[in-house]
Each structure stands twice: as C-alpha cells, then as structure tokens.
Coordinates of C-alpha atoms in Angstrom, one line a residue:
Chain A
X1 CA 117.8 -13.6 -101.7
X2 CA 118.4 -9.9 -101.4
X3 CA 115.0 -8.9 -102.9
X4 CA 113.1 -10.6 -100.1
X5 CA 111.4 -8.3 -97.7
X6 CA 112.9 -8.4 -94.2
X7 CA 111.2 -10.4 -91.5
X8 CA 109.3 -8.1 -89.1
X9 CA 107.9 -10.8 -86.8
X10 CA 109.2 -14.4 -86.8
X11 CA 105.9 -15.6 -85.3
X12 CA 103.8 -14.7 -88.4
X13 CA 106.4 -14.2 -91.1
X14 CA 109.3 -16.5 -90.3
X15 CA 112.1 -17.2 -92.8
X16 CA 114.8 -19.6 -91.9
X17 CA 117.0 -18.0 -94.6
X18 CA 116.8 -14.6 -93.0
X19 CA 120.2 -13.3 -91.9
X20 CA 119.2 -13.0 -88.2
X21 CA 118.0 -16.6 -88.1
X22 CA 121.1 -17.8 -90.0
X23 CA 123.5 -16.1 -87.6
X24 CA 121.9 -16.8 -84.3
X25 CA 118.5 -18.6 -84.3
X26 CA 118.4 -19.5 -80.7
X27 CA 116.9 -16.3 -79.2
X28 CA 114.3 -16.4 -82.0
X29 CA 113.2 -19.9 -81.1
X30 CA 113.1 -19.1 -77.4
X31 CA 110.9 -16.1 -78.1
X32 CA 108.6 -18.3 -80.3
X33 CA 108.3 -21.0 -77.6
X34 CA 107.0 -18.4 -75.2
X35 CA 104.7 -16.7 -77.7
X36 CA 103.2 -19.1 -80.2
X37 CA 104.5 -21.9 -80.0
X38 CA 103.9 -22.7 -83.6
X39 CA 105.1 -20.0 -86.0
X40 CA 103.7 -19.4 -89.5
X41 CA 104.8 -17.8 -92.7
X42 CA 103.2 -17.1 -96.1
X43 CA 106.7 -17.4 -97.6
X44 CA 107.6 -20.7 -99.4
X45 CA 103.9 -21.0 -100.3
X46 CA 103.0 -21.4 -96.6
X47 CA 104.9 -23.0 -93.8
X48 CA 104.6 -23.8 -90.1
X49 CA 107.4 -24.0 -87.5
X50 CA 106.8 -25.7 -84.2
X51 CA 109.4 -24.3 -81.7
X52 CA 108.8 -26.8 -78.9
X53 CA 110.0 -30.3 -78.3
X54 CA 106.4 -31.5 -78.0
X55 CA 105.3 -29.9 -81.3
X56 CA 108.4 -31.3 -83.2
X57 CA 107.9 -34.7 -81.6
X58 CA 104.2 -34.9 -82.5
X59 CA 104.8 -34.1 -86.1
X60 CA 107.9 -36.2 -86.5
X61 CA 106.0 -39.2 -85.4
X62 CA 102.8 -38.5 -87.3
X63 CA 103.0 -40.1 -90.7
X64 CA 99.2 -40.1 -91.1
X65 CA 98.8 -36.3 -91.3
X66 CA 102.2 -35.5 -92.8
X67 CA 104.2 -36.7 -95.7
X68 CA 107.9 -36.8 -96.2
X69 CA 107.7 -36.6 -100.0
X70 CA 109.9 -33.4 -99.9
X71 CA 112.1 -32.6 -97.0
X72 CA 113.7 -29.3 -98.0
X73 CA 111.5 -26.3 -97.8
X74 CA 111.5 -24.3 -101.0
X75 CA 109.1 -22.2 -103.2
X76 CA 107.8 -25.1 -105.2
X77 CA 106.0 -28.4 -104.3
X78 CA 106.5 -31.9 -105.6
X79 CA 105.3 -32.0 -109.1
X80 CA 103.8 -34.8 -111.3
X81 CA 107.2 -35.4 -112.8
X82 CA 108.5 -36.3 -109.4
X83 CA 108.3 -39.9 -108.4
X84 CA 104.9 -40.6 -106.9
X85 CA 104.4 -41.1 -103.2
X86 CA 105.2 -43.3 -101.4
X87 CA 108.7 -43.7 -102.9
X88 CA 109.6 -40.1 -103.2
X89 CA 112.7 -38.6 -104.7
X90 CA 115.3 -39.9 -102.3
X91 CA 114.1 -43.1 -100.6
X92 CA 113.7 -43.7 -97.7
X93 CA 113.9 -40.2 -96.4
X94 CA 111.3 -39.0 -98.8
X95 CA 109.2 -42.2 -98.5
X96 CA 106.1 -42.7 -96.4
X97 CA 104.8 -46.0 -94.9
X98 CA 104.5 -48.7 -95.8
X99 CA 107.1 -48.4 -98.5
X100 CA 109.4 -46.4 -96.2
X101 CA 110.1 -49.4 -94.0
X102 CA 111.0 -51.6 -97.0
X103 CA 113.4 -49.0 -98.4
X104 CA 114.9 -48.3 -95.0
X105 CA 115.5 -51.9 -93.9
X106 CA 117.4 -52.3 -97.2
X107 CA 120.1 -49.8 -96.3
X108 CA 120.1 -50.0 -92.5
X109 CA 122.6 -52.9 -92.4
X110 CA 125.1 -50.8 -94.4
X111 CA 125.1 -48.1 -91.6
X112 CA 124.7 -50.3 -88.5
X113 CA 127.2 -49.7 -85.7
X114 CA 129.0 -53.0 -86.5
X115 CA 129.8 -51.9 -90.1
X116 CA 130.4 -48.2 -89.3
X117 CA 132.7 -48.7 -86.3
X118 CA 135.1 -50.7 -88.6
X119 CA 135.8 -47.4 -90.4
X120 CA 137.4 -45.8 -87.3
X121 CA 141.0 -46.3 -88.2
X122 CA 140.4 -45.1 -91.8
X123 CA 138.7 -41.9 -90.5
X124 CA 141.4 -41.3 -88.0
X125 CA 144.1 -41.6 -90.7
X126 CA 142.1 -39.2 -92.9
X127 CA 141.9 -36.6 -90.1
X128 CA 145.6 -36.8 -89.5
X129 CA 146.4 -36.5 -93.1
X130 CA 144.2 -33.4 -93.4
X131 CA 145.9 -32.0 -90.3
X132 CA 149.3 -32.8 -91.8
X133 CA 148.3 -30.8 -94.9
X134 CA 147.5 -27.7 -93.0
X135 CA 150.2 -25.0 -93.0
X136 CA 149.2 -23.1 -89.9
X137 CA 151.2 -19.8 -89.7
X138 CA 149.2 -19.5 -86.5
X139 CA 145.7 -19.6 -88.0
X140 CA 143.7 -22.6 -89.2
X141 CA 140.5 -22.4 -91.1
X142 CA 139.0 -25.3 -89.2
X143 CA 135.8 -25.4 -91.4
X144 CA 137.2 -25.0 -94.9
X145 CA 140.4 -26.9 -94.4
X146 CA 139.3 -29.6 -92.0
X147 CA 135.7 -30.2 -91.1
X148 CA 134.5 -29.6 -94.6
X149 CA 136.8 -32.2 -96.1
X150 CA 136.1 -35.1 -93.7
X151 CA 132.6 -36.3 -94.5
X152 CA 132.8 -36.2 -98.3
X153 CA 135.9 -38.3 -98.2
X154 CA 134.2 -40.9 -96.0
X155 CA 131.0 -41.0 -98.1
X156 CA 132.9 -41.0 -101.4
X157 CA 134.9 -44.0 -100.3
X158 CA 131.8 -45.8 -99.1
X159 CA 130.1 -45.3 -102.5
X160 CA 133.2 -46.4 -104.3
X161 CA 133.7 -43.2 -106.3
X162 CA 137.2 -42.1 -107.2
X163 CA 139.2 -39.7 -105.0
X164 CA 139.8 -37.2 -107.8
X165 CA 136.0 -36.6 -107.9
X166 CA 136.0 -34.8 -104.5
X167 CA 135.3 -31.3 -105.9
X168 CA 132.4 -32.6 -108.1
X169 CA 131.1 -34.3 -105.0
X170 CA 131.1 -31.2 -102.9
X171 CA 129.5 -29.1 -105.6
X172 CA 126.6 -31.7 -105.9
X173 CA 125.8 -31.3 -102.2
X174 CA 125.7 -27.6 -102.4
X175 CA 123.5 -27.5 -105.4
X176 CA 120.9 -29.6 -103.6
X177 CA 121.0 -28.1 -100.1
X178 CA 121.6 -24.4 -100.8
X179 CA 119.4 -23.7 -103.8
X180 CA 116.2 -23.4 -101.9
X181 CA 115.7 -19.7 -102.8
X182 CA 116.1 -20.4 -106.5
X183 CA 113.1 -20.8 -108.8
X184 CA 112.1 -24.4 -109.6
X185 CA 113.4 -24.3 -113.2
X186 CA 116.7 -23.0 -112.0
X187 CA 116.9 -25.8 -109.4
X188 CA 116.2 -28.4 -112.1
X189 CA 118.9 -26.9 -114.3
X190 CA 121.4 -26.8 -111.5
X191 CA 120.6 -30.4 -110.7
X192 CA 121.2 -31.8 -114.2
X193 CA 125.0 -32.2 -113.9
X194 CA 124.5 -33.9 -110.5
X195 CA 122.2 -36.4 -112.1
X196 CA 124.5 -37.0 -115.0
X197 CA 127.5 -37.6 -112.8
X198 CA 125.7 -40.2 -110.7
X199 CA 124.2 -42.0 -113.7
X200 CA 127.7 -42.4 -115.1
X201 CA 128.9 -43.9 -111.8
X202 CA 125.9 -46.2 -111.6
X203 CA 126.6 -47.4 -115.1
X204 CA 130.2 -48.0 -114.3
X205 CA 129.2 -50.1 -111.3
X206 CA 126.6 -52.0 -113.3
X207 CA 129.3 -53.0 -115.8
X208 CA 131.9 -53.7 -113.1
X209 CA 130.5 -54.5 -109.7
X210 CA 132.7 -53.9 -106.6
X211 CA 132.5 -54.3 -102.9
X212 CA 131.0 -50.9 -102.1
X213 CA 127.7 -49.2 -101.3
X214 CA 126.9 -48.5 -104.9
X215 CA 127.1 -52.2 -105.9
X216 CA 125.3 -53.0 -102.6
X217 CA 122.4 -50.8 -103.7
X218 CA 122.4 -52.1 -107.3
X219 CA 122.3 -55.7 -106.0
X220 CA 119.6 -55.0 -103.4
X221 CA 116.2 -56.5 -104.1
X222 CA 112.6 -55.7 -103.0
X223 CA 110.3 -58.7 -103.5
X224 CA 112.8 -60.5 -105.6
X225 CA 113.3 -57.5 -108.0
X226 CA 116.3 -55.3 -108.3
X227 CA 115.7 -51.6 -107.3
X228 CA 114.7 -49.2 -110.1
X229 CA 117.7 -47.0 -111.1
X230 CA 115.7 -44.0 -109.9
X231 CA 115.6 -45.6 -106.5
X232 CA 119.3 -46.3 -106.4
X233 CA 120.0 -42.8 -107.7
X234 CA 117.6 -41.3 -105.1
X235 CA 119.2 -43.2 -102.2
X236 CA 122.7 -42.1 -103.3
X237 CA 121.6 -38.5 -103.5
X238 CA 120.2 -38.9 -100.0
X239 CA 123.4 -40.5 -98.6
X240 CA 125.4 -37.7 -100.2
X241 CA 123.2 -34.8 -99.0
X242 CA 122.5 -36.2 -95.6
X243 CA 126.0 -37.3 -94.9
X244 CA 128.1 -34.4 -95.9
X245 CA 127.0 -30.8 -95.0
X246 CA 125.4 -32.2 -91.8
X247 CA 128.5 -33.7 -90.3
X248 CA 130.6 -30.8 -91.6
X249 CA 128.3 -28.5 -89.6
X250 CA 128.5 -30.6 -86.5
X251 CA 132.3 -30.8 -86.5
X252 CA 132.6 -27.1 -87.3
X253 CA 130.2 -26.0 -84.6
X254 CA 131.9 -28.2 -82.0
X255 CA 135.3 -26.6 -82.8
X256 CA 133.7 -23.2 -82.8
X257 CA 132.4 -23.9 -79.3
X258 CA 135.7 -25.2 -78.0
X259 CA 137.5 -22.1 -79.4
X260 CA 135.4 -19.9 -77.2
X261 CA 135.3 -22.2 -74.1
X262 CA 138.9 -22.9 -73.0
X263 CA 137.6 -24.7 -69.9
X264 CA 135.6 -27.2 -72.0
X265 CA 138.6 -27.6 -74.3
X266 CA 141.0 -28.3 -71.4
X267 CA 138.6 -30.9 -69.9
X268 CA 138.4 -32.8 -73.2
X269 CA 142.2 -32.7 -73.6
X270 CA 142.7 -33.9 -70.1
X271 CA 139.8 -36.3 -69.8
X272 CA 139.5 -38.2 -73.1
X273 CA 137.0 -40.6 -71.6
X274 CA 134.5 -37.7 -71.4
X275 CA 134.4 -37.5 -75.2
X276 CA 131.3 -39.7 -75.8
X277 CA 129.2 -37.7 -73.3
X278 CA 130.5 -34.4 -74.7
X279 CA 129.7 -35.5 -78.2
X280 CA 126.0 -35.9 -77.3
X281 CA 126.0 -32.4 -75.8
X282 CA 127.6 -31.0 -78.9
X283 CA 124.9 -32.7 -80.9
X284 CA 122.1 -31.4 -78.6
X285 CA 123.4 -27.8 -78.4
X286 CA 124.5 -27.4 -82.0
X287 CA 122.2 -29.9 -83.8
X288 CA 122.8 -29.1 -87.4
X289 CA 119.8 -30.6 -89.1
X290 CA 116.3 -29.2 -89.5
X291 CA 113.9 -31.4 -91.6
X292 CA 110.6 -30.7 -93.3
X293 CA 107.3 -32.4 -93.9
X294 CA 104.2 -31.5 -96.1
X295 CA 100.7 -31.3 -94.7
X296 CA 98.6 -34.0 -96.3
X297 CA 95.2 -32.4 -96.1
X298 CA 93.5 -29.3 -94.6
X299 CA 93.2 -29.7 -90.9
X300 CA 93.5 -28.1 -87.5
X301 CA 96.6 -29.3 -85.9
X302 CA 98.3 -28.0 -82.7
X303 CA 95.7 -25.3 -82.9
X304 CA 96.8 -24.2 -86.3
X305 CA 94.7 -24.1 -89.5
X306 CA 97.0 -26.1 -91.7
X307 CA 96.4 -26.4 -95.4
X308 CA 97.2 -29.2 -97.8
X309 CA 100.8 -28.9 -99.0
X310 CA 101.8 -26.4 -96.3
X311 CA 105.4 -27.0 -95.3
X312 CA 106.3 -28.0 -91.8
X313 CA 109.8 -26.8 -90.9
X314 CA 110.8 -29.5 -88.4
X315 CA 113.3 -27.9 -86.1
X316 CA 115.1 -30.6 -84.2
X317 CA 117.7 -28.0 -83.1
X318 CA 114.9 -26.0 -81.6
X319 CA 113.4 -29.0 -79.8
X320 CA 116.9 -29.6 -78.3
X321 CA 116.7 -26.2 -76.6
X322 CA 113.3 -26.6 -75.0
X323 CA 113.5 -26.0 -71.3
X324 CA 110.5 -28.2 -70.7
X325 CA 112.6 -31.2 -71.7
X326 CA 116.1 -30.2 -70.9
X327 CA 117.3 -28.7 -67.6
X328 CA 119.3 -25.6 -68.2
X329 CA 118.5 -26.1 -71.9
X330 CA 120.3 -22.9 -72.9
X331 CA 123.5 -24.0 -71.2
X332 CA 126.2 -26.1 -72.8
X333 CA 127.1 -28.7 -70.1
X334 CA 129.9 -30.8 -71.3
X335 CA 129.3 -33.7 -68.9
X336 CA 125.5 -33.6 -69.2
X337 CA 124.6 -37.2 -68.1
X338 CA 121.0 -37.3 -69.1
X339 CA 120.6 -36.1 -72.6
X340 CA 117.6 -37.2 -74.7
X341 CA 118.5 -34.9 -77.6
X342 CA 116.8 -35.4 -80.9
X343 CA 119.6 -34.2 -83.2
X344 CA 119.1 -37.3 -85.4
X345 CA 115.3 -36.9 -85.5
X346 CA 112.6 -38.9 -83.9
X347 CA 110.4 -41.8 -85.1
X348 CA 110.7 -43.8 -88.3
X349 CA 113.0 -41.3 -90.1
X350 CA 115.7 -41.4 -87.5
X351 CA 118.9 -40.4 -89.3
X352 CA 120.3 -43.6 -90.9
X353 CA 123.8 -42.3 -90.7
X354 CA 123.7 -41.4 -87.0
X355 CA 126.3 -44.0 -86.1
X356 CA 128.6 -42.8 -88.8
X357 CA 128.1 -39.1 -87.9
X358 CA 128.9 -39.7 -84.3
X359 CA 132.0 -41.6 -85.2
X360 CA 133.2 -38.9 -87.6
X361 CA 132.4 -36.1 -85.1
X362 CA 134.2 -37.9 -82.2
X363 CA 137.3 -38.8 -84.2
X364 CA 137.5 -35.4 -85.9
X365 CA 137.4 -33.6 -82.5
X366 CA 139.8 -36.1 -80.9
X367 CA 142.5 -35.7 -83.5
X368 CA 142.1 -31.9 -83.8
X369 CA 142.5 -31.3 -80.1
X370 CA 145.4 -33.8 -80.0
X371 CA 147.2 -31.8 -82.6
X372 CA 146.1 -28.4 -81.3
X373 CA 145.3 -28.6 -77.6
X374 CA 144.8 -24.8 -77.3
X375 CA 143.1 -22.5 -79.8
X376 CA 140.7 -19.6 -79.9
X377 CA 138.6 -17.7 -82.5
X378 CA 140.9 -15.5 -84.6
X379 CA 138.1 -13.0 -85.1
X380 CA 134.5 -13.6 -84.1
X381 CA 133.1 -11.4 -86.9
X382 CA 134.8 -13.5 -89.6
X383 CA 132.7 -16.6 -88.7
X384 CA 129.9 -17.2 -91.2
X385 CA 127.1 -19.7 -91.0
X386 CA 125.5 -21.9 -93.6
X387 CA 122.1 -20.8 -94.7
X388 CA 119.2 -23.3 -95.0
X389 CA 118.2 -26.3 -93.1
X390 CA 121.7 -27.5 -92.3
X391 CA 123.5 -25.3 -89.8
X392 CA 127.2 -25.0 -89.3
X393 CA 130.1 -22.5 -89.6
X394 CA 131.4 -22.1 -93.1
X395 CA 134.3 -19.9 -92.3
X396 CA 136.1 -20.7 -89.1
X397 CA 139.5 -19.2 -88.6
X398 CA 141.1 -20.4 -85.4
X399 CA 144.2 -19.0 -83.8
X400 CA 146.4 -21.8 -82.6
X401 CA 147.9 -21.0 -79.1
X402 CA 151.0 -22.5 -77.6
Chain B
X1 CA 109.7 -55.4 -52.6
X2 CA 112.4 -57.9 -53.1
X3 CA 111.1 -58.8 -56.5
X4 CA 113.1 -59.0 -59.7
X5 CA 113.9 -55.9 -61.7
X6 CA 114.0 -56.3 -65.5
X7 CA 114.9 -54.0 -68.3
X8 CA 113.1 -54.3 -71.7
X9 CA 113.2 -52.5 -75.0
X10 CA 109.9 -51.9 -76.8
X11 CA 110.9 -53.0 -80.3
X12 CA 108.0 -51.0 -81.8
X13 CA 109.3 -47.8 -80.2
X14 CA 113.0 -48.4 -80.8
X15 CA 114.3 -46.6 -83.8
X16 CA 118.0 -47.4 -83.5
X17 CA 119.1 -44.1 -81.9
X18 CA 122.0 -46.1 -80.5
X19 CA 122.2 -44.5 -77.1
X20 CA 121.5 -47.6 -74.9
X21 CA 124.3 -49.9 -76.2
X22 CA 126.8 -47.0 -76.2
X23 CA 126.1 -46.1 -72.6
X24 CA 125.6 -49.6 -71.2
X25 CA 127.2 -52.2 -73.5
X26 CA 127.0 -54.7 -70.7
X27 CA 123.2 -54.6 -70.7
X28 CA 122.3 -53.7 -74.4
X29 CA 123.6 -54.7 -77.8
X30 CA 122.5 -54.0 -81.4
X31 CA 121.2 -56.1 -84.2
X32 CA 122.0 -56.1 -87.9
X33 CA 119.7 -53.1 -88.5
X34 CA 121.3 -51.2 -85.6
X35 CA 118.3 -51.5 -83.3
X36 CA 119.0 -52.1 -79.6
X37 CA 118.1 -55.3 -77.7
X38 CA 118.6 -56.4 -74.2
X39 CA 121.3 -59.0 -73.6
X40 CA 120.1 -62.1 -71.9
X41 CA 116.9 -62.0 -69.7
X42 CA 117.4 -58.4 -68.8
X43 CA 117.4 -59.0 -65.1
X44 CA 119.2 -56.2 -63.3
X45 CA 121.3 -56.4 -60.2
X46 CA 121.7 -53.6 -57.6
X47 CA 125.1 -53.0 -59.4
X48 CA 123.6 -52.6 -62.9
X49 CA 120.3 -50.9 -62.2
X50 CA 121.7 -47.4 -62.2
X51 CA 123.4 -47.9 -65.5
X52 CA 120.2 -49.2 -67.0
X53 CA 118.3 -46.1 -65.7
X54 CA 121.0 -43.9 -67.2
X55 CA 120.5 -45.6 -70.6
X56 CA 116.7 -45.2 -70.2
X57 CA 117.1 -41.5 -69.4
X58 CA 119.1 -41.0 -72.7
X59 CA 116.7 -42.8 -75.0
X60 CA 115.0 -40.1 -77.2
X61 CA 112.3 -42.5 -78.2
X62 CA 111.4 -43.5 -74.6
X63 CA 111.7 -47.1 -75.7
X64 CA 113.3 -48.5 -72.6
X65 CA 111.3 -49.8 -69.7
X66 CA 112.4 -50.9 -66.3
X67 CA 109.9 -53.2 -64.6
X68 CA 109.7 -54.5 -61.1
X69 CA 107.9 -57.8 -60.5
X70 CA 107.2 -59.3 -57.2

C-alpha cells in the first residue's frame, strides 16, 4: 500500500484506497461531479468511477454491457479457475441474468421482511448484552466494542455456526474485503483457511441438518437438483461478506454522526418515532457500500472509451450526495421526508439483506442512545476509517456525558 | 376531475427496496420475496393520497405510479 504513488488528480488517476479518499471522500466526489463526471484510473488494471446518480444508476441497471462476475476492485481479473459466468464466485451477487434471478429467488424468502422482522427481540437482547459488557470509565469504543460485534453475531446465528467461532468469522470477512491491494496469489493463500472453515461447516450440516440458513441452502433446489457445493459455499461467503462489515460501517457512522451533532441526538432521544425516517438519512448520508462491475466489451459509454474487463467502481454513496437528485444533498437532515437514496443499490442486485441491515441499524442505535443519551467524540483525530469498498469508522472512542 | 385515483406498483421495476410498505403499511404490503404490492384495488381517498405520494417519492426504483382515471 505504501509503495503506491500518491494520487495527483482523482479525475484521471483515482484510487479508492488513497488515504484522502478513505478519510473524507465527499469533497473528492463533489469535485468529480463538477469536472468529469466519470473519473478514470490506470490503477487496478483500468477502472472508471461515475460520480453522479445518473451514471451510477445507468450502470447498475445495465446488465447487457456490464457483468457482476467480480464485485470487488483489485489488481487481478476473474480467471479460468473461477466459476464460469453466469454463476460467478458468490451467487447471486456475482451472477448475471438469467441465472441471477434463479439464484436470487432462492434466497430472497430467507431475507424477506416477514422472516427478518421476527429477529428483532433477539437483536435487541444482543445489543443490550454488548452494552452490559462495556466497562465505560467514561469512554466507549463504539465501533470495536459495539457496532463491530452486532452483525457477525446475527449472521453467525442465521447460518447456524457456533458462537465460539466468532473470531474466525470476523477474520474471514476481513480477508475477503480488505485484501484488495495484495497480489492475486497472496489473496488465494489468505482465502484458503476461509474456504476450509466453511467446507467443514457445510459437511457438518450435510450430516446433521438443522433449522438454519446453511441447511436451507443445502436443501434448496434449482430445476429439481440440489445446489452445487460451490454454489452453497459462494452464497455463504456472500452473506458473510455482505452482511458484516457493511452493517458495522452503517452503525458506526451513524454513532459518529450523533457524537458530533447533539441536536440530532437529542431529537432521536426525545422523538423515538422519528427513528425510521432518520435511519434512511443515515443510510443516504453515510451509505457504506460501493460495488463494482466489469465492462463486458470495448465500447463508448457515458462518453468514455471503456475497454473489456475495465472495472467500474459503482459508488452508491456518491450517488446519494448528488445535488441533482437530493435537495441540500450535502446536508444531513434527520427528518428528510423524501429520500430516494440508493444505499442498497439499484436494479436487480438490490442488497438482499437490506431488511436485516435496517433492522440491525435501527435497533443498535435505539439501544445505544437509550443507554447513553449523551455522548461526544473523545478525540476527532483518533477516528479511523475502513479502507476499500465498505466505509465505516474502525476506531470510534466516544466520551459518555451525563 | 372527480375521477378515481389509483396507486399501482410496476412489478417489473420493483426490486424489493422495501420503502413503500414501511412508509404506508395501510396501502402497501410485501410478498414472500419481499417485493411490494398494493393492498386491495389501490383506490386512494383524499385521506390516503398524500401517504401514497410520500411512498412514491421514496421509491428508489421509481416503481410506484399514481393514476387518475375519469
């Protein structure tokens, strides 16, 4: 990471792992919207970044010219060893039509609002037990000791994996989402223990089926045939990757905001009914997830000479700050009534876990501010942000006020 | 004027973003896949039309349509 040349101009040489982008990307995106609006880089073997809502929307909905075979920008490209399109490595997020719809319909029922909403008491109890475990001494690391621990516990329980595996679980997620700067061989090597762990769990469930998501996937059928183990494994990796760092980032960023905006915090404490509307504004303003696509073939698109296998860095967080679509886009408005944000993506790949993410985010914030109705940042400079396509505070020391 | 006002969801555009049935659960519900649908015939009264419009204004996929027929 350190041997990379610094970015001189984000319009022609962007790098989403650059420290400036990682710490505060919003001014960069606003500048790009005014100048480009599609940025390019030769890094990562060639990539494009549309900074406007229109650009993001067009590409997100265009499955003819773009493929989802790989959705994390890195130096390599999908190889022959990877599963062939249209299944991809982690169906359905890495699948293209028409297979995408088959794989997606299979798991949508497991994440429908009806199923997910039933988890609310369990998530509330989890949040309270985490808060009980925190020994404050005046300062709480709300990221490491709270936000970070909520999503893995929820996903682990859904998959039916044992509670004592929590650390392995979190390591797996970090390997996948934060190794983008490593060479391909190193990534494969890092990935090996993840694969081994999951295969063991799949085998255990094959021998001894239970009432959980793992057994649900193993029992699922496409055209009367059980899913290939690679498909089950890929979907589990997807659920793990997509469901953990993302929601961690959203919870953390929301608390980071409240720590710096006592008026917003007071309103939420005093007007609990405002929470669902506020959650959507947290999601718009601090959308944690940037996706990616690959260009299918050489073409001119949005005025750009795109080449086969160029990356598209698909910035839903940038689209959410586009003033063409959002009034006062750069202002956090806690009771924003009209909010067509795209934090969960657009089109056929809309985040499958969006109902779960919203529930976790809402309950996590509700319980935190119930326990600590007043807090502020202990030290602004101590806050660090995750690098890569999932944004959120990693270190978030909050001073609890009385 | 004086015609009926109806709300419909275009099922081809709906991706299950979940905003409509959260904002207006008296007008919209969700199916087993989490996609939204309109409860009943979708006819709106002067009391419910604003709520339907609010849901429409929050749909990221622009999948909600409010139609006036004479």
